Short mmCIF file of C-alpha atoms and ligand atoms in Angstrom, two decimals:
data_model
loop_
_atom_site.label_atom_id
_atom_site.label_comp_id
_atom_site.label_asym_id
_atom_site.label_seq_id
_atom_site.Cartn_x
_atom_site.Cartn_y
_atom_site.Cartn_z
CA UNK A 1 -7.22 -23.90 -11.11
CA UNK A 2 -5.00 -23.25 -13.84
CA UNK A 3 -4.78 -19.76 -14.65
CA UNK A 4 -3.44 -18.64 -18.12
CA UNK A 5 -2.90 -15.30 -19.36
CA UNK A 6 -1.30 -15.93 -22.75
CA UNK A 7 -2.87 -17.30 -25.86
CA UNK A 8 -0.11 -19.70 -26.89
CA UNK A 9 -0.06 -21.67 -23.63
CA UNK A 10 -3.60 -21.55 -23.29
CA UNK A 11 -4.30 -23.04 -26.66
CA UNK A 12 -1.74 -25.77 -25.75
CA UNK A 13 -3.69 -26.57 -23.06
CA UNK A 14 -7.03 -26.61 -24.58
CA UNK A 15 -5.83 -28.54 -27.79
CA UNK A 16 -4.36 -31.23 -25.50
CA UNK A 17 -7.65 -32.21 -24.21
CA UNK A 18 -9.53 -35.18 -25.08
CA UNK A 19 -12.44 -34.73 -22.94
CA UNK A 20 -15.53 -32.27 -23.30
CA UNK A 21 -14.97 -28.91 -22.69
CA UNK A 22 -17.33 -26.38 -21.20
CA UNK A 23 -16.94 -22.98 -21.60
CA UNK A 24 -18.12 -19.88 -19.70
CA UNK A 25 -16.95 -16.53 -21.21
CA UNK A 26 -17.36 -13.61 -19.06
CA UNK A 27 -16.33 -9.92 -18.33
CA UNK A 28 -15.69 -10.94 -14.59
CA UNK A 29 -17.19 -9.11 -11.61
CA UNK A 30 -18.66 -12.64 -11.21
CA UNK A 31 -22.18 -13.06 -9.52
CA UNK A 32 -24.81 -15.61 -8.76
CA UNK A 33 -25.48 -15.69 -12.67
CA UNK A 34 -22.29 -16.76 -13.74
CA UNK A 35 -22.21 -19.15 -11.01
CA UNK A 36 -25.41 -20.85 -12.29
CA UNK A 37 -23.68 -20.96 -15.48
CA UNK A 38 -20.75 -22.55 -14.12
CA UNK A 39 -22.61 -25.19 -12.32
CA UNK A 40 -24.48 -26.11 -15.50
CA UNK A 41 -21.15 -26.40 -17.43
CA UNK A 42 -19.84 -28.26 -14.73
CA UNK A 43 -22.70 -30.97 -14.54
CA UNK A 44 -22.45 -31.38 -18.33
CA UNK A 45 -18.67 -31.57 -19.34
CA UNK A 46 -15.49 -33.04 -17.86
CA UNK A 47 -13.48 -29.87 -18.30
CA UNK A 48 -14.62 -26.36 -17.21
CA UNK A 49 -13.15 -23.41 -18.33
CA UNK A 50 -14.09 -19.55 -17.63
CA UNK A 51 -12.40 -16.62 -19.37
CA UNK A 52 -12.70 -13.12 -17.71
CA UNK A 53 -11.94 -10.35 -20.32
CA UNK A 54 -13.52 -6.88 -20.60
CA UNK A 55 -13.71 -6.74 -24.21
CA UNK A 56 -12.74 -2.98 -25.16
CA UNK A 57 -14.28 -3.68 -28.47
CA UNK A 58 -17.84 -3.98 -27.46
CA UNK A 59 -18.09 -0.85 -25.51
CA UNK A 60 -18.82 2.42 -27.25
CA UNK A 61 -16.51 5.49 -26.67
CA UNK A 62 -19.30 7.14 -24.17
CA UNK A 63 -19.54 3.98 -22.20
CA UNK A 64 -18.45 2.50 -18.93
CA UNK A 65 -15.29 0.55 -20.03
CA UNK A 66 -12.94 2.16 -17.65
CA UNK A 67 -15.26 2.21 -14.68
CA UNK A 68 -16.44 -1.59 -15.59
CA UNK A 69 -16.18 -3.57 -12.26
CA UNK A 70 -12.62 -5.27 -12.06
CA UNK A 71 -12.41 -7.84 -9.40
CA UNK A 72 -9.56 -10.28 -10.18
CA UNK A 73 -8.94 -11.73 -6.66
CA UNK A 74 -12.29 -12.09 -5.67
CA UNK A 75 -13.20 -13.71 -9.26
CA UNK A 76 -10.46 -16.17 -9.00
CA UNK A 77 -11.78 -17.30 -5.52
CA UNK A 78 -15.56 -17.74 -7.20
CA UNK A 79 -14.03 -19.82 -9.85
CA UNK A 80 -11.91 -22.18 -7.50
CA UNK A 81 -15.34 -22.51 -5.22
CA UNK A 82 -17.09 -23.41 -8.48
CA UNK A 83 -14.62 -26.11 -9.03
CA UNK A 84 -13.44 -25.01 -12.43
CA UNK A 85 -10.12 -26.42 -14.25
CA UNK A 86 -8.67 -23.54 -16.14
CA UNK A 87 -9.32 -19.83 -16.04
CA UNK A 88 -8.29 -17.66 -18.94
CA UNK A 89 -7.33 -13.99 -18.18
CA UNK A 90 -5.89 -12.23 -20.88
CA UNK A 91 -4.87 -8.60 -21.38
CA UNK A 92 -5.78 -6.63 -24.30
CA UNK A 93 -2.39 -6.98 -26.15
CA UNK A 94 -3.14 -10.85 -25.94
CA UNK A 95 -6.52 -10.67 -27.58
CA UNK A 96 -5.99 -7.97 -30.14
CA UNK A 97 -3.49 -6.50 -32.67
CA UNK A 98 -3.59 -3.61 -34.67
CA UNK A 99 -5.34 -4.12 -37.94
CA UNK A 100 -6.99 -7.48 -36.67
CA UNK A 101 -9.92 -8.83 -38.92
CA UNK A 102 -13.16 -8.54 -37.08
CA UNK A 103 -16.82 -10.19 -37.48
CA UNK A 104 -19.58 -7.95 -38.34
CA UNK A 105 -23.06 -8.47 -36.87
CA UNK A 106 -25.56 -9.25 -38.96
CA UNK A 107 -27.28 -6.14 -40.72
CA UNK A 108 -30.74 -6.30 -39.50
CA UNK A 109 -30.70 -8.48 -36.16
CA UNK A 110 -27.27 -6.83 -35.28
CA UNK A 111 -28.78 -3.25 -35.59
CA UNK A 112 -32.21 -3.27 -33.90
CA UNK A 113 -32.68 -3.04 -30.05
CA UNK A 114 -29.49 -3.15 -28.27
CA UNK A 115 -27.61 -2.93 -31.70
CA UNK A 116 -29.46 0.29 -32.53
CA UNK A 117 -28.72 1.98 -29.18
CA UNK A 118 -25.25 0.82 -29.05
CA UNK A 119 -23.80 0.85 -32.72
CA UNK A 120 -20.75 -1.68 -33.05
CA UNK A 121 -21.39 -3.20 -29.92
CA UNK A 122 -22.28 -6.68 -31.34
CA UNK A 123 -19.45 -6.49 -33.79
CA UNK A 124 -17.15 -6.42 -30.77
CA UNK A 125 -19.23 -9.14 -28.92
CA UNK A 126 -19.14 -11.61 -31.89
CA UNK A 127 -15.60 -10.81 -32.83
CA UNK A 128 -14.05 -11.57 -29.24
CA UNK A 129 -16.70 -14.56 -28.79
CA UNK A 130 -15.24 -16.23 -32.08
CA UNK A 131 -11.78 -15.86 -30.86
CA UNK A 132 -12.37 -17.40 -27.22
CA UNK A 133 -14.28 -20.36 -28.82
CA UNK A 134 -11.60 -21.12 -30.97
CA UNK A 135 -8.89 -20.69 -28.37
CA UNK A 136 -11.03 -22.74 -25.77
CA UNK A 137 -11.71 -25.44 -28.28
CA UNK A 138 -15.15 -25.73 -26.39
CA UNK A 139 -17.44 -28.43 -26.77
CA UNK A 140 -20.37 -26.62 -24.90
CA UNK A 141 -20.40 -22.83 -24.49
CA UNK A 142 -22.74 -21.25 -21.77
CA UNK A 143 -24.72 -17.87 -22.05
CA UNK A 144 -27.33 -16.36 -20.18
CA UNK A 145 -30.72 -15.62 -21.60
CA UNK A 146 -30.34 -12.13 -19.83
CA UNK A 147 -28.52 -10.98 -22.97
CA UNK A 148 -31.24 -12.51 -25.41
CA UNK A 149 -29.96 -10.45 -28.52
CA UNK A 150 -26.28 -11.40 -27.75
CA UNK A 151 -27.39 -14.94 -27.46
CA UNK A 152 -29.27 -14.97 -30.68
CA UNK A 153 -26.80 -13.47 -32.51
CA UNK A 154 -24.06 -16.03 -31.25
CA UNK A 155 -26.00 -18.82 -31.87
CA UNK A 156 -26.68 -17.46 -35.57
CA UNK A 157 -22.91 -16.90 -36.02
CA UNK A 158 -22.21 -20.35 -34.81
CA UNK A 159 -24.84 -21.93 -37.11
CA UNK A 160 -23.73 -19.92 -40.20
CA UNK A 161 -19.95 -20.00 -39.60
CA UNK A 162 -20.32 -23.87 -38.78
CA UNK A 163 -18.11 -23.58 -35.63
CA UNK A 164 -17.71 -26.99 -33.91
CA UNK A 165 -19.37 -26.06 -30.49
CA UNK A 166 -23.13 -26.16 -28.95
CA UNK A 167 -24.47 -23.01 -27.49
CA UNK A 168 -26.37 -23.46 -24.56
CA UNK A 169 -28.72 -20.76 -23.25
CA UNK A 170 -29.09 -20.55 -19.59
CA UNK A 171 -32.04 -18.90 -17.88
CA UNK A 172 -31.60 -15.60 -16.20
CA UNK A 173 -30.54 -15.54 -12.32
CA UNK A 174 -32.75 -13.14 -10.33
CA UNK A 175 -32.80 -11.72 -6.95
CA UNK A 176 -35.79 -12.61 -4.65
CA UNK A 177 -37.58 -9.59 -5.69
CA UNK A 178 -37.23 -10.24 -9.17
CA UNK A 179 -34.47 -7.83 -10.34
CA UNK A 180 -32.33 -9.58 -12.95
CA UNK A 181 -28.62 -10.09 -11.78
CA UNK A 182 -25.85 -8.23 -13.81
CA UNK A 183 -22.62 -6.85 -12.94
CA UNK A 184 -23.80 -3.32 -13.85
CA UNK A 185 -26.01 -3.61 -10.72
CA UNK A 186 -23.28 -2.61 -8.58
CA UNK A 187 -23.71 1.09 -10.08
CA UNK A 188 -27.01 1.12 -8.46
CA UNK A 189 -27.73 2.85 -4.97
CA UNK A 190 -30.53 1.38 -2.52
CA UNK A 191 -33.10 3.76 -3.92
CA UNK A 192 -31.96 3.20 -7.46
CA UNK A 193 -32.43 -0.76 -6.99
CA UNK A 194 -36.01 -0.19 -6.15
CA UNK A 195 -36.60 2.06 -9.15
CA UNK A 196 -34.71 -0.90 -10.99
CA UNK A 197 -37.31 -3.45 -10.16
CA UNK A 198 -39.70 -1.53 -12.74
CA UNK A 199 -38.09 -3.38 -15.53
CA UNK A 200 -38.83 -7.14 -14.14
CA UNK A 201 -41.98 -5.89 -13.00
CA UNK A 202 -43.12 -4.71 -16.39
CA UNK A 203 -41.77 -8.05 -17.97
CA UNK A 204 -43.96 -10.00 -15.51
CA UNK A 205 -46.94 -7.77 -16.10
CA UNK A 206 -46.57 -8.36 -19.70
CA UNK A 207 -46.09 -12.23 -18.93
CA UNK A 208 -49.49 -12.03 -16.92
CA UNK A 209 -51.70 -10.20 -19.70
CA UNK A 210 -50.15 -12.94 -21.81
CA UNK A 211 -51.33 -15.81 -19.53
CA UNK A 212 -54.64 -14.12 -19.28
CA UNK A 213 -55.04 -14.64 -23.24
CA UNK A 214 -53.96 -11.33 -24.75
CA UNK A 215 -52.00 -11.59 -27.68
CA UNK A 216 -52.13 -8.07 -29.47
CA UNK A 217 -48.40 -6.55 -28.85
CA UNK A 218 -49.39 -3.14 -28.98
CA UNK A 219 -51.97 -3.42 -26.18
CA UNK A 220 -49.57 -5.40 -24.01
CA UNK A 221 -46.72 -2.82 -24.57
CA UNK A 222 -49.07 0.03 -23.48
CA UNK A 223 -49.80 -1.61 -20.13
CA UNK A 224 -46.14 -2.92 -19.80
CA UNK A 225 -44.89 0.88 -20.31
CA UNK A 226 -47.15 1.98 -17.61
CA UNK A 227 -45.18 -0.18 -15.21
CA UNK A 228 -41.95 1.57 -16.55
CA UNK A 229 -42.84 5.14 -15.69
CA UNK A 230 -41.13 7.55 -14.63
CA UNK A 231 -37.89 5.74 -16.10
CA UNK A 232 -36.25 6.69 -19.17
CA UNK A 233 -36.93 3.72 -21.67
CA UNK A 234 -34.63 3.04 -24.42
CA UNK A 235 -36.93 0.29 -25.96
CA UNK A 236 -39.67 -1.97 -24.90
CA UNK A 237 -40.32 -4.68 -27.94
CA UNK A 238 -41.95 -7.83 -28.22
CA UNK A 239 -40.35 -10.19 -30.93
CA UNK A 240 -40.35 -13.85 -31.41
CA UNK A 241 -37.13 -15.78 -30.97
CA UNK A 242 -35.34 -14.64 -34.14
CA UNK A 243 -35.92 -11.17 -33.41
CA UNK A 244 -38.61 -10.34 -35.73
CA UNK A 245 -40.90 -7.74 -34.16
CA UNK A 246 -44.61 -9.08 -33.90
CA UNK A 247 -48.08 -7.28 -33.85
CA UNK A 248 -49.70 -10.56 -32.66
CA UNK A 249 -47.45 -12.85 -30.54
CA UNK A 250 -47.11 -16.84 -30.44
CA UNK A 251 -46.83 -18.67 -27.36
CA UNK A 252 -43.31 -20.41 -27.14
CA UNK A 253 -41.91 -18.16 -29.39
CA UNK A 254 -42.24 -14.70 -28.00
CA UNK A 255 -39.46 -12.56 -26.27
CA UNK A 256 -40.35 -9.58 -24.14
CA UNK A 257 -37.40 -6.95 -23.98
CA UNK A 258 -36.94 -4.05 -22.44
CA UNK A 259 -33.82 -1.63 -21.78
CA UNK A 260 -34.36 1.68 -19.52
CA UNK A 261 -32.29 3.98 -17.46
CA UNK A 262 -32.35 4.30 -13.60
CA UNK A 263 -30.41 7.67 -13.25
CA UNK A 264 -27.42 7.06 -15.42
CA UNK A 265 -27.12 3.31 -15.10
CA UNK A 266 -28.71 1.31 -18.33
CA UNK A 267 -30.29 -1.85 -17.46
CA UNK A 268 -31.82 -4.40 -19.68
CA UNK A 269 -34.10 -7.21 -19.01
CA UNK A 270 -36.20 -9.86 -20.70
CA UNK A 271 -38.63 -12.98 -20.82
CA UNK A 272 -38.70 -15.82 -22.96
CA UNK A 273 -42.28 -16.94 -23.49
O1 PAF B 1 -21.92 -11.30 -21.93
C1 PAF B 1 -20.80 -11.15 -21.83
O2 PAF B 1 -20.33 -10.92 -20.51
C2 PAF B 1 -19.90 -10.66 -22.90
O3 PAF B 1 -20.73 -9.82 -23.75
C3 PAF B 1 -18.92 -11.85 -23.35
C4 PAF B 1 -20.12 -12.88 -23.90
C5 PAF B 1 -18.25 -12.51 -22.55
C6 PAF B 1 -18.22 -11.23 -24.53
O4 PAF B 1 -17.24 -10.26 -24.12
#
């Protein structure tokens, strides 16, 4: 694996490629979910690039930036095993200058759900993703559906800024018991992991009600909420694929989204129906 830590040499490498480039941006602490993105990207592209950068601008001041898991050595091993060609591992000064321009998330879709709970979060995400997409010169970039709102906002940025890259959504990887994989799961104790299953159980309950023919979102949410108790729920919402909140849902255009706290650990999950 070629490892790049500075933008100039990385850019020289990416711009000299003549084959398709698949790109998987990450914040490290790589797990099976990331590996599934890499596997898919490897199948669909000649060159596979991964970035690991814990992006400070997408963390709010009270969030877990300082304790976010950093496991560079293990992550490099995982990237080697996944057969990637290049790994981009920049530090903060490489990625940001003082008084940089930045991308603002859309006013409506960027400021509901996660955007409402974490104001400014998506400005940070879109800014770094734009930089990374331009730096990697990616043909295809792979994002997990686990971060549904992030994925939708990135797709919209790519569309509206006419960026020359295809965004490829990838299904959420789950443990056998249903828990959506996340780097933040390592904050959970054994008992909290069991509590955390309430998120996916609630989503699966919603999916079952829909499979049984229920379409009224209020009724579905009431049932889903029962599965989440007694967790502290930040939001439980039913939207279409463009994040419009719905009263009556439509099949093949429905997202069930949940964010809840297990102790002090904030978890999100969703299902695309
Ligand atoms: O999903 C993530 O890990 C991050 O938000 C991303 C896309 C790498 C941007 O920092």
